[in-house]
Short mmCIF file of C-alpha atoms and ligand atoms in Angstrom, two decimals:
data_model
loop_
_atom_site.label_atom_id
_atom_site.label_comp_id
_atom_site.label_asym_id
_atom_site.label_seq_id
_atom_site.Cartn_x
_atom_site.Cartn_y
_atom_site.Cartn_z
CA MET A 1 20.53 3.61 162.11
CA GLN A 2 20.89 -0.10 162.98
CA ILE A 3 21.81 -0.89 166.61
CA ASN A 4 22.60 -4.48 167.68
CA THR A 5 24.54 -4.21 170.84
CA ILE A 6 24.12 -1.78 173.70
CA LEU A 7 26.23 -0.81 176.68
CA VAL A 8 23.91 -0.02 179.66
CA THR A 9 25.74 1.56 182.54
CA GLY A 10 24.43 1.38 186.15
CA GLY A 11 22.31 -1.68 185.23
CA CYS A 12 22.06 -3.01 188.78
CA GLY A 13 20.33 0.14 189.96
CA PHE A 14 16.55 0.86 190.17
CA ILE A 15 15.65 2.22 186.74
CA ALA A 16 18.33 0.54 184.58
CA SER A 17 17.45 -2.95 185.88
CA HIS A 18 13.92 -2.39 184.71
CA PHE A 19 15.30 -1.11 181.35
CA LEU A 20 17.51 -4.12 180.93
CA ARG A 21 14.58 -6.51 181.61
CA MET A 22 12.46 -4.67 179.09
CA LEU A 23 15.27 -4.72 176.42
CA LEU A 24 15.82 -8.46 176.85
CA ARG A 25 12.02 -9.10 176.73
CA GLU A 26 10.98 -6.70 173.89
CA THR A 27 13.99 -6.38 171.58
CA THR A 28 16.72 -8.54 170.08
CA TYR A 29 19.62 -6.40 171.31
CA GLU A 30 22.61 -7.87 172.94
CA VAL A 31 23.39 -5.97 176.13
CA ILE A 32 26.39 -5.37 178.35
CA ASN A 33 25.68 -4.02 181.86
CA LEU A 34 28.67 -2.04 183.31
CA ASP A 35 28.05 -1.35 187.00
CA ALA A 36 30.51 -0.59 189.74
CA LEU A 37 28.12 -2.08 192.34
CA THR A 38 28.30 0.91 194.71
CA TYR A 39 25.99 0.81 197.87
CA ALA A 40 23.17 1.61 195.32
CA GLY A 41 23.83 -1.35 192.92
CA ASN A 42 22.06 -4.62 193.74
CA PRO A 43 22.79 -7.67 191.55
CA GLU A 44 19.54 -9.16 192.82
CA ASN A 45 17.76 -6.57 190.62
CA CYS A 46 19.17 -8.46 187.64
CA ALA A 47 18.85 -11.99 189.02
CA ASP A 48 15.90 -12.96 186.78
CA PHE A 49 17.76 -12.28 183.55
CA ALA A 50 21.42 -12.84 184.64
CA THR A 51 21.64 -16.06 182.71
CA ASN A 52 20.05 -14.72 179.48
CA PRO A 53 22.59 -15.42 176.62
CA ARG A 54 22.06 -11.90 175.30
CA TYR A 55 23.17 -10.40 178.60
CA ARG A 56 26.65 -9.82 180.08
CA PHE A 57 27.55 -8.16 183.39
CA VAL A 58 30.89 -6.35 183.95
CA LYS A 59 31.68 -5.03 187.46
CA ASP A 60 33.70 -1.86 187.06
CA SER A 61 33.33 1.90 187.07
CA ILE A 62 32.40 4.25 184.21
CA THR A 63 35.46 6.28 185.44
CA ASN A 64 37.79 3.48 184.34
CA ALA A 65 38.70 4.69 180.83
CA LYS A 66 40.47 1.58 179.83
CA VAL A 67 37.62 -0.75 180.63
CA VAL A 68 35.10 1.72 179.26
CA ASN A 69 36.93 1.91 175.92
CA GLU A 70 37.18 -1.81 175.66
CA LEU A 71 33.52 -2.29 176.29
CA VAL A 72 32.36 0.55 174.03
CA SER A 73 34.42 -0.98 171.20
CA GLU A 74 32.06 -3.93 171.27
CA VAL A 75 28.79 -2.07 170.98
CA ASP A 76 26.76 0.29 168.63
CA GLY A 77 24.89 2.21 171.34
CA VAL A 78 25.51 3.44 174.91
CA ILE A 79 22.90 4.40 177.45
CA ASN A 80 24.21 6.01 180.57
CA PHE A 81 22.26 5.48 183.75
CA ALA A 82 25.23 5.07 186.07
CA ALA A 83 25.26 7.85 188.61
CA GLU A 84 25.34 8.82 192.25
CA SER A 85 21.66 9.61 192.47
CA HIS A 86 20.59 10.62 196.01
CA VAL A 87 20.35 14.35 196.77
CA ASP A 88 20.92 13.87 200.49
CA ASN A 89 24.23 12.13 199.85
CA SER A 90 25.27 14.89 197.47
CA ILE A 91 24.75 17.41 200.25
CA LYS A 92 27.10 15.38 202.54
CA ASN A 93 29.70 14.49 199.88
CA PRO A 94 29.54 16.36 196.56
CA GLY A 95 32.93 15.20 195.30
CA VAL A 96 31.90 11.71 194.33
CA PHE A 97 28.94 13.14 192.37
CA VAL A 98 31.30 15.14 190.20
CA GLU A 99 33.61 12.18 189.77
CA THR A 100 30.87 9.72 188.69
CA ASN A 101 28.23 11.89 187.14
CA VAL A 102 30.45 14.43 185.36
CA LEU A 103 33.83 12.77 184.78
CA GLY A 104 32.26 9.34 184.17
CA THR A 105 30.00 10.79 181.54
CA GLN A 106 32.94 12.46 179.72
CA ILE A 107 34.88 9.20 179.77
CA LEU A 108 31.94 7.49 178.20
CA LEU A 109 31.62 10.25 175.61
CA ASP A 110 35.32 10.07 174.68
CA ALA A 111 35.10 6.29 174.22
CA ALA A 112 31.89 6.71 172.18
CA ARG A 113 33.61 9.24 169.80
CA LYS A 114 36.74 6.99 169.48
CA ASN A 115 34.63 4.04 168.58
CA GLY A 116 32.11 5.69 166.28
CA ILE A 117 29.06 4.91 168.48
CA LYS A 118 25.79 5.36 166.59
CA ARG A 119 23.66 6.47 169.51
CA PHE A 120 24.53 7.82 173.02
CA LEU A 121 21.65 8.32 175.34
CA GLN A 122 22.30 10.26 178.53
CA VAL A 123 19.68 9.61 181.24
CA SER A 124 19.28 12.94 182.91
CA THR A 125 16.67 14.35 185.27
CA ASP A 126 14.10 17.09 185.50
CA GLU A 127 15.98 18.29 188.57
CA VAL A 128 18.45 20.18 186.30
CA TYR A 129 15.67 22.79 185.86
CA GLY A 130 15.57 23.52 189.61
CA ASP A 131 12.10 24.11 191.10
CA THR A 132 9.00 26.35 190.90
CA SER A 133 6.91 27.74 193.77
CA ILE A 134 4.20 25.39 195.06
CA ASP A 135 1.34 27.43 193.68
CA SER A 136 2.92 28.06 190.23
CA ALA A 137 1.31 26.64 187.05
CA GLU A 138 4.71 26.55 185.23
CA LYS A 139 5.92 23.37 183.67
CA PHE A 140 9.48 22.79 182.61
CA THR A 141 10.01 22.54 178.80
CA GLU A 142 13.24 21.51 177.08
CA HIS A 143 13.92 25.24 176.75
CA SER A 144 13.56 26.12 180.38
CA GLU A 145 16.61 27.55 182.09
CA LEU A 146 18.99 25.19 183.91
CA LYS A 147 18.87 26.20 187.58
CA PRO A 148 20.03 23.05 189.58
CA SER A 149 19.67 23.37 193.40
CA SER A 150 21.73 20.51 194.75
CA PRO A 151 25.20 19.12 194.03
CA TYR A 152 23.38 16.13 192.55
CA SER A 153 21.33 18.07 190.07
CA ALA A 154 24.28 20.45 189.35
CA SER A 155 26.44 17.35 188.44
CA LYS A 156 23.61 16.07 186.19
CA ALA A 157 23.39 19.45 184.48
CA ALA A 158 27.13 19.52 183.95
CA ALA A 159 26.99 16.09 182.28
CA ASP A 160 24.12 17.35 180.06
CA MET A 161 26.30 20.26 178.95
CA LEU A 162 29.19 17.91 178.09
CA CYS A 163 26.70 15.79 176.02
CA LEU A 164 25.48 18.82 174.08
CA ALA A 165 29.13 20.01 173.52
CA ALA A 166 29.94 16.54 172.13
CA PHE A 167 27.12 16.92 169.68
CA ARG A 168 27.97 20.50 168.70
CA THR A 169 31.74 20.08 168.52
CA PHE A 170 32.28 16.53 167.41
CA ASP A 171 28.90 15.76 165.75
CA GLN A 172 28.36 12.88 168.22
CA PRO A 173 24.92 11.34 167.94
CA VAL A 174 23.93 12.21 171.55
CA CYS A 175 20.33 12.47 172.98
CA ILE A 176 19.38 13.48 176.45
CA SER A 177 16.25 12.40 178.43
CA ARG A 178 15.04 14.42 181.45
CA CYS A 179 12.56 12.54 183.44
CA SER A 180 10.60 13.33 186.57
CA ASN A 181 10.50 11.20 189.84
CA ASN A 182 10.22 7.43 189.11
CA TYR A 183 8.44 4.95 191.34
CA GLY A 184 8.07 1.17 191.17
CA THR A 185 9.74 -1.98 192.41
CA HIS A 186 13.51 -2.57 193.01
CA GLN A 187 14.18 0.94 194.27
CA LEU A 188 16.65 1.41 197.18
CA PRO A 189 14.91 2.27 200.42
CA GLU A 190 16.80 5.58 200.71
CA LYS A 191 14.21 7.23 198.41
CA LEU A 192 10.80 8.49 199.56
CA MET A 193 8.47 5.72 198.46
CA PRO A 194 10.47 2.60 199.47
CA LEU A 195 11.69 4.35 202.58
CA THR A 196 8.06 5.04 203.63
CA ILE A 197 6.82 1.57 202.76
CA THR A 198 9.66 -0.40 204.38
CA ARG A 199 9.53 1.72 207.57
CA ALA A 200 5.72 1.54 207.76
CA LEU A 201 5.87 -2.27 207.39
CA LYS A 202 8.10 -2.36 210.43
CA SER A 203 5.92 0.29 212.24
CA GLU A 204 8.95 2.70 212.34
CA LYS A 205 8.70 6.49 212.19
CA ILE A 206 8.57 7.98 208.71
CA PRO A 207 10.62 11.10 208.47
CA VAL A 208 9.01 13.82 206.28
CA TYR A 209 11.10 16.93 205.43
CA GLY A 210 9.74 20.31 206.37
CA ASP A 211 5.92 20.59 206.06
CA GLY A 212 5.77 17.83 203.48
CA LYS A 213 4.16 20.17 200.93
CA ASN A 214 6.95 19.85 198.39
CA ILE A 215 5.50 18.52 195.10
CA ARG A 216 7.02 15.89 192.85
CA ASP A 217 5.77 14.76 189.39
CA TRP A 218 5.60 10.94 189.66
CA ILE A 219 5.98 8.53 186.79
CA HIS A 220 6.01 4.79 186.82
CA VAL A 221 9.45 3.33 186.08
CA ALA A 222 8.06 1.20 183.17
CA ASP A 223 6.77 4.39 181.39
CA HIS A 224 10.22 5.95 181.82
CA CYS A 225 11.91 2.88 180.32
CA ASP A 226 9.46 2.82 177.41
CA ALA A 227 10.30 6.54 176.71
CA LEU A 228 14.06 5.77 176.84
CA LEU A 229 13.77 2.99 174.27
CA LYS A 230 11.81 5.31 171.94
CA ILE A 231 14.54 8.01 172.32
CA LEU A 232 17.25 5.40 171.71
CA GLU A 233 15.67 4.15 168.57
CA LYS A 234 13.91 7.29 167.14
CA GLY A 235 15.33 10.31 168.86
CA LYS A 236 17.11 13.00 166.89
CA ALA A 237 20.81 13.58 167.58
CA GLY A 238 21.48 16.67 169.72
CA GLU A 239 17.95 16.77 171.11
CA ILE A 240 16.66 16.79 174.71
CA TYR A 241 13.38 14.98 175.57
CA ASN A 242 11.42 15.69 178.77
CA VAL A 243 9.67 12.71 180.18
CA GLY A 244 6.78 13.01 182.71
CA ALA A 245 3.28 11.74 183.37
CA ASP A 246 1.45 14.96 184.63
CA ASN A 247 1.10 13.43 188.07
CA GLU A 248 1.93 16.11 190.69
CA VAL A 249 1.57 14.92 194.20
CA SER A 250 2.92 16.40 197.55
CA ASN A 251 5.37 14.30 199.62
CA LEU A 252 2.93 14.30 202.57
CA THR A 253 0.10 12.99 200.35
CA ILE A 254 2.45 10.20 199.03
CA VAL A 255 3.35 9.24 202.62
CA LYS A 256 -0.27 9.26 203.81
CA THR A 257 -1.43 7.24 200.76
CA LEU A 258 1.28 4.58 201.27
CA LEU A 259 0.50 4.36 205.03
CA LYS A 260 -3.07 3.71 204.21
CA LEU A 261 -2.04 0.94 201.66
CA VAL A 262 0.29 -0.68 204.20
CA GLY A 263 -2.52 -0.41 206.87
CA LYS A 264 -0.56 1.76 209.31
CA SER A 265 -1.53 4.94 211.25
CA GLU A 266 -0.54 8.47 210.24
CA ASP A 267 0.87 8.79 213.76
CA LEU A 268 4.04 7.20 212.27
CA ILE A 269 4.69 10.51 210.44
CA GLU A 270 7.50 12.54 211.96
CA PHE A 271 8.21 15.99 210.51
CA VAL A 272 11.96 16.60 210.42
CA ALA A 273 14.22 19.66 209.73
CA ASP A 274 13.95 20.55 206.00
CA ARG A 275 16.59 19.40 203.59
CA PRO A 276 18.98 22.40 202.76
CA GLY A 277 17.98 23.89 199.36
CA HIS A 278 15.02 21.62 199.20
CA ASP A 279 13.20 21.96 195.80
CA LYS A 280 9.60 23.11 196.18
CA ARG A 281 7.86 21.84 193.07
CA TYR A 282 8.83 19.94 189.94
CA ALA A 283 6.52 19.78 186.94
CA ILE A 284 7.47 18.58 183.55
CA ASP A 285 6.01 19.26 180.08
CA SER A 286 6.49 16.20 177.95
CA THR A 287 4.63 17.42 174.89
CA LYS A 288 7.81 17.04 172.75
CA ILE A 289 8.26 13.35 173.24
CA GLN A 290 4.60 12.71 172.87
CA THR A 291 4.17 14.57 169.62
CA GLN A 292 7.53 13.78 168.02
CA LEU A 293 8.22 10.21 169.16
CA GLY A 294 4.65 9.07 169.81
CA TRP A 295 5.30 8.11 173.44
CA GLN A 296 2.53 8.17 176.08
CA PRO A 297 2.54 7.01 179.69
CA THR A 298 0.33 3.97 180.14
CA HIS A 299 0.76 3.18 183.83
CA THR A 300 -1.55 5.90 184.87
CA ASP A 301 -3.71 4.25 187.51
CA PHE A 302 -1.59 5.67 190.31
CA THR A 303 -3.41 3.89 193.21
CA LYS A 304 -3.23 0.51 191.47
CA GLU A 305 0.50 0.96 190.65
CA LEU A 306 1.20 2.06 194.26
CA GLU A 307 -0.51 -1.11 195.53
CA GLU A 308 1.76 -3.22 193.33
CA THR A 309 4.77 -1.33 194.53
CA VAL A 310 3.77 -1.85 198.18
CA ASN A 311 3.17 -5.50 197.47
CA PHE A 312 6.73 -5.94 196.06
CA TYR A 313 8.27 -4.51 199.30
CA ARG A 314 5.94 -6.66 201.48
CA LYS A 315 7.45 -9.76 199.75
P1 NAD B 1 20.28 4.13 191.43
O1 NAD B 1 21.01 4.88 192.53
O2 NAD B 1 19.21 3.19 191.87
O3 NAD B 1 21.35 3.29 190.59
C1 NAD B 1 22.60 3.82 190.18
C2 NAD B 1 23.42 2.63 189.72
O4 NAD B 1 24.71 3.13 189.15
C3 NAD B 1 23.81 1.60 190.76
O5 NAD B 1 23.62 0.30 190.30
C4 NAD B 1 25.26 1.94 191.06
O6 NAD B 1 26.02 0.78 191.44
C5 NAD B 1 25.73 2.39 189.62
N1 NAD B 1 26.93 3.26 189.77
C6 NAD B 1 27.16 4.31 190.53
N2 NAD B 1 28.39 4.77 190.27
C7 NAD B 1 28.88 4.06 189.27
C8 NAD B 1 30.07 4.08 188.51
N3 NAD B 1 31.05 4.95 188.79
N4 NAD B 1 30.34 3.23 187.56
C9 NAD B 1 29.38 2.25 187.18
N5 NAD B 1 28.24 2.18 187.90
C10 NAD B 1 27.97 3.03 188.86
O7 NAD B 1 19.77 5.18 190.43
P2 NAD B 1 18.36 5.37 189.74
O8 NAD B 1 17.43 5.99 190.53
O9 NAD B 1 18.02 4.06 189.02
O10 NAD B 1 18.75 6.41 188.57
C11 NAD B 1 19.38 5.95 187.31
C12 NAD B 1 19.67 7.17 186.53
O11 NAD B 1 18.40 7.86 186.21
C13 NAD B 1 20.49 8.24 187.18
O12 NAD B 1 21.43 8.75 186.15
C14 NAD B 1 19.58 9.31 187.60
O13 NAD B 1 20.19 10.54 187.62
C15 NAD B 1 18.45 9.20 186.57
N6 NAD B 1 17.15 9.58 186.99
C16 NAD B 1 16.62 9.04 188.16
C17 NAD B 1 15.29 9.39 188.53
C18 NAD B 1 14.61 8.70 189.73
O14 NAD B 1 13.47 9.12 190.02
N7 NAD B 1 15.17 7.79 190.35
C19 NAD B 1 14.50 10.32 187.73
C20 NAD B 1 15.21 10.84 186.58
C21 NAD B 1 16.50 10.47 186.21
#
């Protein structure tokens, strides 16, 4: 399977901007970035490669079937990052999550089928598996039951089902990745780490949901991008690949560690009413991608990577 040109959706967001930078640095692909520039899209995330001759930006929505079809007709591969991605927003306004995450994915799949796309990679999340109890030793495998808790994770699970249906019914060459929580530079300060760092830098209170004991499995964004490239190039059609770095940390520990790195007191922590339906613990088993595609996380010095992340927001 030879891919030369790739449509990357949501490229002005956190993870996809890292992915685009990596593609332009490490491969010879031509790339088109389709991004609607919602509140979460930041063109500054792409500023350092915006003039690369192998890169083109189109401002539009993945729900615009006409534009999607035109762009998909120019490429061999599609990787769909575009999404409404914040759980809190999905609790306030679920409708737009269905529109972008579910309908948008189907519009991309339809265009991919019409245009004989060689590889379609759906960037999904470990949140589709729901949660486990804090003291459980269970890790989610690709065969774990789908039990999404929030409208966000339910919309991502629905999109996954549409992708699997496209493979089964139309033989479309679709792969799905399900990654754990990402951290790194260029993330919007609505998410836990950048929120904590940016507030700490301004000596503002840091809200922590409930008792802060909820556990997330943290992976550096560069390791996620590396896994996505492996799946894009070597993944088997119809397969799901979990991606995680075996790095389970409670939210409260994250906040305390970041406060220490910023040099601020833990007195800034303010416990607030828990998020409705708040997932307790995520833990991901990524044996499959490690053994079948030869992927390994390499950014595993968590303290060092957190220091670099803090330094980015300082600047
Ligand atoms: P983000 O919120 O930072 O970026 C989303 C991007 O999508 C933005 O640039 C936004 O403008 C764009 N977008 C939104 N609606 C669009 C539409 N209708 N058409 C075109 N573009 C649109 O998101 P992120 O955290 O980088 O996540 C990217 C993807 O990775 C999402 O699909 C998310 O579900 C998945 N994911 C995220 C994480 C994580 O920890 N952040 C973990 C696993 C999977």
